[in-house]
């Protein structure tokens, strides 16, 4: 099993390439490099040697809510459990922070269901929809699926 690490600033360009490779194929939403720099502390990565082969971000939305964003595993490293490892790292951090609900918007709901997430109506996540989605070029015709994972946290 490869180890999950917090991203470093020098990883931003590779994270950007990884995400936008899949975004160009319509499999996830693109991210600007500036957005990755601004949110670099959200990102976890997995490396093979010096190369970043996978990333995922945990972004805090509110006191009780966080989002997993931009989960991406290089094609030649998929189907080896790396995606699950990254999602588990995000969930662990949310639990340590005391955040009970983690959600994601994705075109790959079956992968997140394998990780224990359940599909919900997007309107159950109004903070996401009205706080960020309106900036998306696809708004209001979102074709992503919303899922949530509920954690047991100490209050
Ligand atoms: C979706 C993605 C992150 C999964 O990463 P991965 O490392 O290949 O996934 P894992 O090897 O950890 O898979 C864990 C399980 O989920 C399943 N799985 C993986 N991707 C799946 C998918 N797209 N649909 C359904 N099941 C999937 C695997 O078969 C495996 O199941 P198993 O335990 O029964 O064998 C990866 O395919 C990817 O980067 N895709 C392109 C970007 C993308 O779509 N990201 C989605 C989030 S925005």
Coordinates of N, CA, C and O and ligand atoms in Angstrom, one line a residue:
X1 N 0.8 -1.2 0.0 CA 0.0 0.0 0.0 C 0.9 1.3 0.0 O 1.8 1.3 0.8
X2 N 0.5 2.2 -0.9 CA 1.3 3.5 -0.9 C 0.9 4.4 0.2 O -0.3 4.3 0.6
X3 N 1.8 5.3 0.6 CA 1.3 6.2 1.7 C 0.7 7.5 1.1 O 1.1 8.0 0.1
X4 N -0.3 7.9 1.9 CA -1.0 9.2 1.6 C -0.3 10.3 2.3 O 0.0 10.2 3.5
X5 N 0.0 11.4 1.6 CA 0.7 12.6 2.2 C -0.1 13.8 1.9 O -0.8 13.9 0.9
X6 N 0.1 14.8 2.8 CA -0.5 16.2 2.4 C 0.4 16.7 1.3 O 1.6 16.5 1.2
X7 N -0.3 17.4 0.4 CA 0.3 18.0 -0.8 C 1.3 19.1 -0.3 O 1.1 19.8 0.7
X8 N 2.3 19.3 -1.1 CA 3.3 20.4 -0.9 C 3.0 21.4 -2.1 O 2.5 21.0 -3.1
X9 N 3.5 22.6 -1.9 CA 3.3 23.6 -2.9 C 3.8 23.2 -4.3 O 3.2 23.5 -5.4
X10 N 4.9 22.5 -4.3 CA 5.5 22.1 -5.6 C 4.7 21.0 -6.3 O 5.0 20.7 -7.5
X11 N 3.7 20.4 -5.6 CA 2.8 19.4 -6.3 C 1.7 20.1 -7.1 O 1.0 19.4 -7.8
X12 N 1.5 21.4 -6.9 CA 0.3 22.0 -7.5 C 0.2 21.8 -9.0 O -0.8 21.5 -9.6
X13 N 1.3 22.0 -9.7 CA 1.3 21.9 -11.2 C 0.9 20.5 -11.6 O 0.1 20.3 -12.6
X14 N 1.4 19.5 -10.9 CA 1.1 18.1 -11.3 C -0.3 17.8 -11.0 O -1.0 17.1 -11.7
X15 N -0.8 18.3 -9.8 CA -2.2 18.1 -9.5 C -3.1 18.7 -10.5 O -4.1 18.1 -11.0
X16 N -2.7 19.9 -11.0 CA -3.5 20.6 -12.0 C -3.5 19.8 -13.3 O -4.6 19.6 -13.9
X17 N -2.4 19.2 -13.7 CA -2.3 18.4 -14.9 C -3.2 17.1 -14.8 O -4.0 16.8 -15.7
X18 N -3.1 16.5 -13.6 CA -3.9 15.3 -13.3 C -5.4 15.5 -13.4 O -6.1 14.8 -14.1
X19 N -5.9 16.6 -12.7 CA -7.3 16.9 -12.7 C -7.8 17.3 -14.1 O -8.8 16.8 -14.6
X20 N -7.0 18.1 -14.8 CA -7.5 18.6 -16.1 C -7.4 17.6 -17.2 O -8.1 17.7 -18.2
X21 N -6.5 16.6 -17.0 CA -6.5 15.5 -18.0 C -7.9 14.8 -18.0 O -8.4 14.6 -19.1
X22 N -8.4 14.5 -16.8 CA -9.7 13.9 -16.7 C -10.8 14.9 -17.1 O -11.9 14.5 -17.6
X23 N -10.7 16.1 -16.7 CA -11.7 17.2 -17.0 C -11.8 17.3 -18.5 O -12.9 17.4 -19.0
X24 N -10.7 17.2 -19.2 CA -10.8 17.4 -20.7 C -11.6 16.2 -21.3 O -12.1 16.3 -22.4
X25 N -11.6 15.1 -20.6 CA -12.4 13.9 -21.1 C -13.8 14.0 -20.6 O -14.6 13.0 -20.8
X26 N -14.2 15.0 -19.8 CA -15.5 15.2 -19.3 C -15.8 14.3 -18.1 O -17.0 14.2 -17.7
X27 N -14.8 13.8 -17.4 CA -15.0 12.9 -16.3 C -15.0 13.6 -15.0 O -15.5 13.1 -14.0
X28 N -14.6 14.9 -14.9 CA -14.7 15.7 -13.7 C -14.6 17.1 -14.1 O -14.3 17.5 -15.3
X29 N -14.8 18.0 -13.1 CA -14.8 19.4 -13.4 C -13.4 19.9 -13.4 O -12.5 19.5 -12.6
X30 N -13.0 20.9 -14.3 CA -11.6 21.4 -14.3 C -11.4 22.3 -13.1 O -12.3 22.8 -12.5
X31 N -10.1 22.5 -12.8 CA -9.7 23.4 -11.7 C -8.6 24.3 -12.3 O -7.7 23.9 -13.0
X32 N -8.7 25.6 -12.0 CA -7.6 26.5 -12.3 C -6.4 26.3 -11.4 O -6.6 25.9 -10.3
X33 N -5.2 26.6 -12.0 CA -4.0 26.4 -11.2 C -4.1 27.3 -10.0 O -3.7 27.0 -8.9
X34 N -4.6 28.5 -10.1 CA -4.7 29.5 -9.0 C -5.6 28.9 -7.9 O -5.3 29.1 -6.7
X35 N -6.7 28.2 -8.3 CA -7.5 27.6 -7.3 C -6.8 26.5 -6.5 O -7.0 26.3 -5.3
X36 N -6.0 25.8 -7.2 CA -5.2 24.7 -6.5 C -4.2 25.3 -5.6 O -4.0 24.8 -4.4
X37 N -3.5 26.4 -6.0 CA -2.6 27.0 -5.1 C -3.3 27.5 -3.8 O -2.9 27.3 -2.7
X38 N -4.5 28.2 -4.1 CA -5.2 28.8 -2.9 C -5.7 27.7 -1.9 O -5.8 28.0 -0.7
X39 N -5.9 26.5 -2.5 CA -6.5 25.4 -1.6 C -5.5 24.3 -1.4 O -5.9 23.2 -1.1
X40 N -4.2 24.5 -1.6 CA -3.3 23.4 -1.6 C -3.3 22.7 -0.2 O -3.1 21.5 -0.2
X41 N -3.7 23.4 0.9 CA -3.7 22.7 2.2 C -4.9 21.7 2.2 O -4.9 20.9 3.1
X42 N -5.8 21.7 1.3 CA -6.9 20.8 1.3 C -6.5 19.4 0.7 O -7.1 18.4 0.8
X43 N -5.4 19.4 -0.1 CA -5.1 18.3 -0.9 C -4.2 17.2 -0.2 O -3.3 17.5 0.4
X44 N -4.6 16.0 -0.5 CA -3.8 14.8 -0.2 C -3.3 14.3 -1.5 O -3.9 14.4 -2.6
X45 N -2.1 13.7 -1.5 CA -1.5 13.1 -2.7 C -0.9 11.7 -2.4 O -0.6 11.4 -1.2
X46 N -0.8 10.9 -3.4 CA 0.0 9.7 -3.4 C 1.1 9.8 -4.4 O 0.8 10.2 -5.5
X47 N 2.3 9.4 -4.0 CA 3.4 9.5 -5.0 C 4.0 8.1 -5.3 O 3.9 7.2 -4.6
X48 N 4.5 8.1 -6.5 CA 5.3 6.9 -6.9 C 6.7 7.5 -7.2 O 6.9 8.2 -8.2
X49 N 7.6 7.3 -6.3 CA 8.9 8.0 -6.4 C 8.6 9.5 -6.2 O 7.9 9.9 -5.2
X50 N 9.1 10.3 -7.1 CA 8.8 11.8 -7.0 C 7.5 12.2 -7.7 O 7.0 13.3 -7.5
X51 N 6.9 11.3 -8.5 CA 5.8 11.6 -9.3 C 4.5 11.5 -8.5 O 4.2 10.5 -7.9
X52 N 3.6 12.6 -8.6 CA 2.3 12.5 -7.9 C 1.4 11.7 -8.9 O 1.2 12.0 -10.1
X53 N 0.9 10.6 -8.4 CA 0.0 9.7 -9.2 C -1.5 9.8 -8.9 O -2.3 9.3 -9.6
X54 N -1.8 10.5 -7.8 CA -3.2 10.6 -7.4 C -3.4 11.8 -6.4 O -2.4 12.1 -5.6
X55 N -4.6 12.3 -6.4 CA -4.9 13.4 -5.5 C -6.3 13.4 -5.1 O -7.2 12.8 -5.8
X56 N -6.6 14.0 -4.0 CA -8.0 14.3 -3.6 C -8.0 15.4 -2.5 O -7.0 15.5 -1.8
X57 N -9.0 16.2 -2.5 CA -9.0 17.3 -1.5 C -10.2 17.3 -0.6 O -11.3 16.8 -1.0
X58 N -10.0 17.7 0.7 CA -11.1 17.8 1.6 C -11.3 19.3 1.9 O -10.4 20.0 2.4
X59 N -12.4 19.9 1.4 CA -12.7 21.3 1.6 C -13.8 21.6 2.6 O -14.9 21.0 2.4
X60 N -13.5 22.4 3.6 CA -14.5 22.6 4.6 C -15.5 23.7 4.1 O -15.1 24.7 3.6
X61 N -16.8 23.3 4.3 CA -17.9 24.2 3.8 C -18.5 25.0 5.0 O -18.8 26.2 4.8
X62 N -18.6 24.3 6.1 CA -19.3 24.9 7.3 C -18.9 24.1 8.5 O -18.2 23.1 8.4
X63 N -19.5 24.5 9.7 CA -19.1 23.8 10.9 C -19.4 22.3 10.9 O -18.7 21.5 11.6
X64 N -20.4 21.9 10.1 CA -20.8 20.5 10.1 C -20.7 19.9 8.7 O -21.3 18.8 8.5
X65 N -20.0 20.5 7.8 CA -20.0 20.0 6.5 C -18.7 20.2 5.8 O -18.1 21.3 5.8
X66 N -18.2 19.2 5.1 CA -17.0 19.3 4.2 C -17.3 18.5 3.0 O -18.1 17.6 2.9
X67 N -16.4 18.9 2.0 CA -16.6 18.3 0.6 C -15.3 17.6 0.2 O -14.3 18.2 0.3
X68 N -15.5 16.4 -0.4 CA -14.3 15.8 -1.1 C -14.4 16.3 -2.6 O -15.4 16.2 -3.2
X69 N -13.3 16.9 -3.0 CA -13.2 17.4 -4.4 C -12.0 16.8 -5.1 O -11.0 16.4 -4.5
X70 N -12.2 16.8 -6.4 CA -11.0 16.6 -7.3 C -10.2 15.3 -7.0 O -9.0 15.3 -6.9
X71 N -11.0 14.2 -6.8 CA -10.3 12.9 -6.6 C -9.9 12.4 -8.0 O -10.7 12.2 -8.9
X72 N -8.6 12.1 -8.1 CA -8.1 11.7 -9.5 C -6.9 10.7 -9.3 O -6.0 11.1 -8.5
X73 N -7.0 9.6 -10.0 CA -5.9 8.7 -9.9 C -5.4 8.5 -11.4 O -6.2 8.2 -12.3
X74 N -4.1 8.6 -11.6 CA -3.5 8.4 -13.0 C -4.0 7.1 -13.5 O -4.1 6.1 -12.8
X75 N -4.3 7.1 -14.8 CA -4.9 5.9 -15.4 C -4.1 4.6 -15.2 O -4.6 3.6 -14.9
X76 N -2.7 4.7 -15.2 CA -1.9 3.5 -15.1 C -1.8 3.1 -13.6 O -1.2 2.1 -13.3
X77 N -2.5 3.8 -12.7 CA -2.5 3.4 -11.3 C -3.9 3.1 -10.7 O -4.0 2.9 -9.5
X78 N -4.9 3.1 -11.6 CA -6.2 2.9 -11.1 C -6.5 1.4 -10.8 O -5.7 0.5 -11.2
X79 N -7.5 1.2 -10.1 CA -8.0 -0.2 -9.8 C -7.0 -0.9 -8.9 O -6.8 -2.1 -8.9
X80 N -6.3 -0.1 -8.0 CA -5.3 -0.7 -7.1 C -5.6 -0.3 -5.7 O -4.8 -0.4 -4.8
X81 N -6.8 0.3 -5.5 CA -7.2 0.7 -4.1 C -6.7 2.1 -3.8 O -6.9 2.6 -2.6
X82 N -6.1 2.9 -4.7 CA -5.6 4.2 -4.4 C -6.7 5.2 -4.1 O -6.6 6.0 -3.2
X83 N -7.7 5.2 -5.0 CA -8.8 6.1 -4.8 C -9.5 5.9 -3.4 O -9.7 6.9 -2.7
X84 N -9.7 4.7 -3.0 CA -10.2 4.4 -1.7 C -9.3 5.0 -0.6 O -9.8 5.6 0.4
X85 N -8.0 4.8 -0.7 CA -7.1 5.3 0.3 C -7.2 6.8 0.4 O -7.2 7.3 1.5
X86 N -7.4 7.5 -0.7 CA -7.5 9.0 -0.6 C -8.8 9.4 0.0 O -8.8 10.3 0.8
X87 N -9.9 8.7 -0.3 CA -11.2 9.1 0.3 C -11.1 8.8 1.8 O -11.6 9.6 2.6
X88 N -10.5 7.7 2.2 CA -10.4 7.4 3.6 C -9.5 8.4 4.3 O -9.9 8.8 5.4
X89 N -8.5 8.9 3.7 CA -7.7 10.0 4.3 C -8.5 11.3 4.5 O -8.4 11.9 5.6
X90 N -9.4 11.6 3.5 CA -10.2 12.8 3.7 C -11.3 12.6 4.8 O -11.5 13.5 5.6
X91 N -11.8 11.4 4.9 CA -12.8 11.1 5.9 C -12.2 11.1 7.3 O -12.8 11.6 8.3
X92 N -11.0 10.6 7.4 CA -10.3 10.6 8.7 C -10.0 12.0 9.1 O -10.2 12.4 10.3
X93 N -9.6 12.9 8.2 CA -9.3 14.3 8.6 C -10.6 15.0 9.0 O -10.6 15.7 10.0
X94 N -11.7 14.7 8.3 CA -13.0 15.3 8.7 C -13.4 14.9 10.1 O -13.8 15.7 10.9
X95 N -13.2 13.6 10.4 CA -13.5 13.1 11.7 C -12.7 13.7 12.8 O -13.2 14.2 13.8
X96 N -11.4 13.9 12.5 CA -10.5 14.5 13.5 C -10.9 16.0 13.7 O -10.7 16.5 14.8
X97 N -11.4 16.6 12.7 CA -11.8 18.0 12.8 C -13.2 18.1 13.5 O -13.6 19.2 13.9
X98 N -13.9 17.0 13.6 CA -15.2 17.0 14.3 C -16.3 17.4 13.3 O -17.4 17.9 13.7
X99 N -16.1 17.1 12.0 CA -17.1 17.5 11.0 C -17.9 16.2 10.7 O -17.4 15.2 10.2
X100 N -19.2 16.2 10.9 CA -20.0 15.0 10.8 C -20.4 14.6 9.4 O -20.7 13.4 9.2
X101 N -20.5 15.5 8.5 CA -21.0 15.1 7.1 C -20.0 15.5 6.1 O -19.6 16.7 6.0
X102 N -19.7 14.6 5.2 CA -18.8 14.8 4.1 C -19.6 14.5 2.8 O -20.3 13.4 2.8
X103 N -19.6 15.4 1.9 CA -20.3 15.1 0.6 C -19.4 15.2 -0.6 O -18.3 15.7 -0.5
X104 N -19.9 14.8 -1.7 CA -19.2 15.0 -3.0 C -20.2 15.2 -4.1 O -21.3 14.7 -4.0
X105 N -19.8 15.8 -5.1 CA -20.6 15.9 -6.4 C -19.7 15.2 -7.4 O -18.5 15.6 -7.6
X106 N -20.2 14.2 -8.2 CA -19.3 13.4 -9.0 C -20.1 12.8 -10.2 O -21.3 12.7 -10.2
X107 N -19.3 12.4 -11.2 CA -19.8 11.6 -12.3 C -19.6 10.1 -12.0 O -19.8 9.3 -12.9
X108 N -18.9 9.8 -10.9 CA -18.6 8.4 -10.6 C -19.3 8.0 -9.3 O -18.6 7.6 -8.3
X109 N -20.6 8.0 -9.2 CA -21.3 7.7 -8.0 C -21.0 6.3 -7.5 O -20.9 6.1 -6.3
X110 N -20.8 5.4 -8.4 CA -20.6 4.0 -8.0 C -19.3 3.8 -7.2 O -19.2 3.0 -6.2
X111 N -18.3 4.6 -7.6 CA -17.0 4.5 -6.8 C -17.2 5.0 -5.4 O -16.8 4.4 -4.4
X112 N -17.9 6.2 -5.3 CA -18.2 6.7 -3.9 C -19.1 5.8 -3.1 O -18.9 5.7 -1.9
X113 N -20.0 5.1 -3.8 CA -20.9 4.2 -3.0 C -20.0 3.0 -2.5 O -20.2 2.6 -1.4
X114 N -19.0 2.6 -3.3 CA -18.1 1.6 -2.8 C -17.4 2.1 -1.5 O -16.9 1.3 -0.7
X115 N -17.2 3.4 -1.4 CA -16.5 4.0 -0.2 C -17.5 4.2 0.9 O -17.1 4.8 1.9
X116 N -18.7 3.9 0.7 CA -19.7 4.0 1.8 C -20.6 5.2 1.7 O -21.4 5.5 2.7
X117 N -20.5 6.0 0.7 CA -21.4 7.2 0.5 C -22.7 6.8 0.0 O -22.9 5.7 -0.6
X118 N -23.8 7.6 0.3 CA -25.1 7.4 -0.2 C -25.6 8.5 -1.0 O -25.3 9.7 -0.7
X119 N -26.3 8.2 -2.1 CA -26.8 9.3 -2.9 C -27.9 10.1 -2.2 O -28.7 9.6 -1.5
X120 N -27.8 11.4 -2.5 CA -28.9 12.4 -1.9 C -29.3 13.3 -3.0 O -28.6 13.5 -4.0
X121 N -30.4 14.0 -2.7 CA -30.9 15.1 -3.6 C -29.9 16.3 -3.4 O -29.6 16.6 -2.3
X122 N -29.5 16.9 -4.5 CA -28.6 18.0 -4.4 C -29.2 19.1 -3.5 O -28.4 19.8 -2.8
X123 N -30.5 19.3 -3.5 CA -31.1 20.3 -2.7 C -31.0 20.1 -1.2 O -31.3 20.9 -0.4
X124 N -30.5 18.9 -0.8 CA -30.2 18.6 0.6 C -28.8 19.3 1.0 O -28.4 19.2 2.1
X125 N -28.2 19.8 0.0 CA -26.9 20.5 0.2 C -26.9 21.9 -0.2 O -26.2 22.4 -1.1
X126 N -27.8 22.7 0.3 CA -28.1 24.1 -0.2 C -26.8 25.0 -0.1 O -26.6 25.9 -0.9
X127 N -26.0 24.7 0.9 CA -24.8 25.6 1.0 C -23.9 25.4 -0.2 O -23.3 26.4 -0.6
X128 N -23.8 24.2 -0.7 CA -22.9 24.0 -1.9 C -23.6 24.6 -3.1 O -23.0 25.3 -3.8
X129 N -24.9 24.3 -3.2 CA -25.6 24.8 -4.4 C -25.6 26.3 -4.5 O -25.3 26.8 -5.6
X130 N -25.9 26.9 -3.4 CA -26.1 28.4 -3.5 C -24.8 29.1 -3.2 O -24.6 30.3 -3.5
X131 N -23.8 28.4 -2.6 CA -22.5 29.0 -2.2 C -21.5 28.9 -3.3 O -20.6 29.8 -3.5
X132 N -21.6 27.9 -4.2 CA -20.5 27.7 -5.1 C -21.0 27.3 -6.5 O -20.5 27.7 -7.5
X133 N -22.1 26.4 -6.5 CA -22.6 25.9 -7.8 C -23.0 27.0 -8.8 O -22.8 26.8 -10.0
X134 N -23.4 28.1 -8.3 CA -23.9 29.2 -9.2 C -22.7 29.7 -10.0 O -22.9 30.4 -11.0
X135 N -21.5 29.5 -9.6 CA -20.3 29.9 -10.3 C -20.0 29.0 -11.5 O -19.2 29.3 -12.4
X136 N -20.6 27.7 -11.4 CA -20.2 26.7 -12.4 C -20.9 27.0 -13.8 O -22.1 27.4 -13.8
X137 N -20.2 26.8 -14.9 CA -20.8 27.1 -16.2 C -22.0 26.3 -16.5 O -22.8 26.6 -17.3
X138 N -22.1 25.1 -15.8 CA -23.2 24.2 -16.1 C -24.5 24.6 -15.3 O -25.6 24.1 -15.5
X139 N -24.3 25.5 -14.3 CA -25.5 25.9 -13.4 C -26.6 26.5 -14.2 O -26.3 27.3 -15.1
X140 N -27.9 26.1 -14.0 CA -28.4 25.2 -13.0 C -28.6 23.8 -13.6 O -29.3 23.0 -12.9
X141 N -28.0 23.5 -14.7 CA -28.3 22.1 -15.3 C -27.1 21.2 -14.9 O -26.5 20.6 -15.8
X142 N -27.0 21.0 -13.6 CA -25.9 20.1 -13.1 C -26.2 18.7 -13.4 O -27.3 18.2 -13.2
X143 N -25.2 18.0 -14.0 CA -25.4 16.6 -14.3 C -24.5 15.7 -13.4 O -24.4 14.5 -13.6
X144 N -24.0 16.3 -12.3 CA -23.2 15.4 -11.3 C -24.2 14.8 -10.3 O -25.3 15.3 -10.2
X145 N -23.8 13.8 -9.7 CA -24.6 13.1 -8.6 C -24.0 13.6 -7.3 O -22.8 13.6 -7.1
X146 N -24.9 13.9 -6.3 CA -24.5 14.3 -5.0 C -24.6 13.0 -4.1 O -25.5 12.2 -4.1
X147 N -23.5 12.9 -3.2 CA -23.5 11.8 -2.3 C -23.0 12.3 -0.9 O -22.2 13.2 -0.9
X148 N -23.5 11.6 0.1 CA -22.9 12.0 1.5 C -22.5 10.8 2.2 O -22.9 9.7 2.0
X149 N -21.6 11.1 3.2 CA -21.1 10.1 4.2 C -21.2 10.7 5.5 O -20.7 11.8 5.8
X150 N -21.9 10.0 6.4 CA -22.1 10.5 7.8 C -21.1 9.9 8.7 O -21.0 8.7 8.8
X151 N -20.4 10.7 9.4 CA -19.3 10.2 10.4 C -19.8 10.4 11.8 O -20.6 11.3 12.1
X152 N -19.4 9.5 12.7 CA -19.6 9.6 14.1 C -18.5 10.5 14.7 O -17.4 10.1 14.6
X153 N -18.9 11.7 15.1 CA -17.8 12.6 15.6 C -18.1 12.9 17.1 O -19.3 13.0 17.5
X154 N -17.1 13.2 17.8 CA -17.2 13.7 19.2 C -17.5 15.2 19.1 O -16.7 15.9 18.5
X155 N -18.5 15.6 19.8 CA -18.9 17.1 19.8 C -18.2 17.8 21.0 O -18.2 17.2 22.1
Ligands
LIG1 C1 -12.8 7.3 -9.8 C2 -11.3 7.0 -9.4 C3 -10.9 8.1 -8.4 C4 -11.2 5.7 -8.7 O1 -9.9 5.5 -8.3 P1 -9.2 4.0 -8.2 O2 -7.9 4.1 -7.5 O3 -9.2 3.4 -9.6 O4 -10.3 3.2 -7.3 P2 -10.0 2.0 -6.4 O5 -9.0 1.1 -7.0 O6 -9.7 2.5 -5.0 O7 -11.4 1.3 -6.4 C5 -12.1 0.9 -5.3 C6 -13.3 0.1 -5.7 O8 -14.2 1.0 -6.5 C7 -14.4 0.5 -7.8 N1 -14.4 1.6 -8.7 C8 -13.4 2.3 -9.1 N2 -13.8 3.3 -10.0 C9 -15.1 3.0 -10.2 C10 -16.1 3.6 -11.0 N3 -15.8 4.6 -11.8 N4 -17.3 3.1 -11.0 C11 -17.6 2.0 -10.2 N5 -16.7 1.4 -9.4 C12 -15.5 1.9 -9.4 C13 -13.2 -0.5 -8.0 O9 -13.6 -1.5 -8.9 C14 -13.0 -1.0 -6.6 O10 -14.0 -2.0 -6.3 P3 -13.7 -3.4 -5.6 O11 -13.2 -3.1 -4.2 O12 -14.9 -4.2 -5.6 O13 -12.6 -4.0 -6.5 C15 -10.4 6.9 -10.6 O14 -11.0 6.0 -11.5 C16 -10.3 8.3 -11.4 O15 -9.4 9.0 -11.1 N6 -11.1 8.5 -12.4 C17 -11.0 9.7 -13.2 C18 -11.4 11.0 -12.4 C19 -12.7 10.8 -11.7 O16 -13.7 10.4 -12.4 N7 -12.8 11.2 -10.5 C20 -14.1 11.1 -9.7 C21 -14.2 12.0 -8.6 S1 -14.5 13.7 -9.2

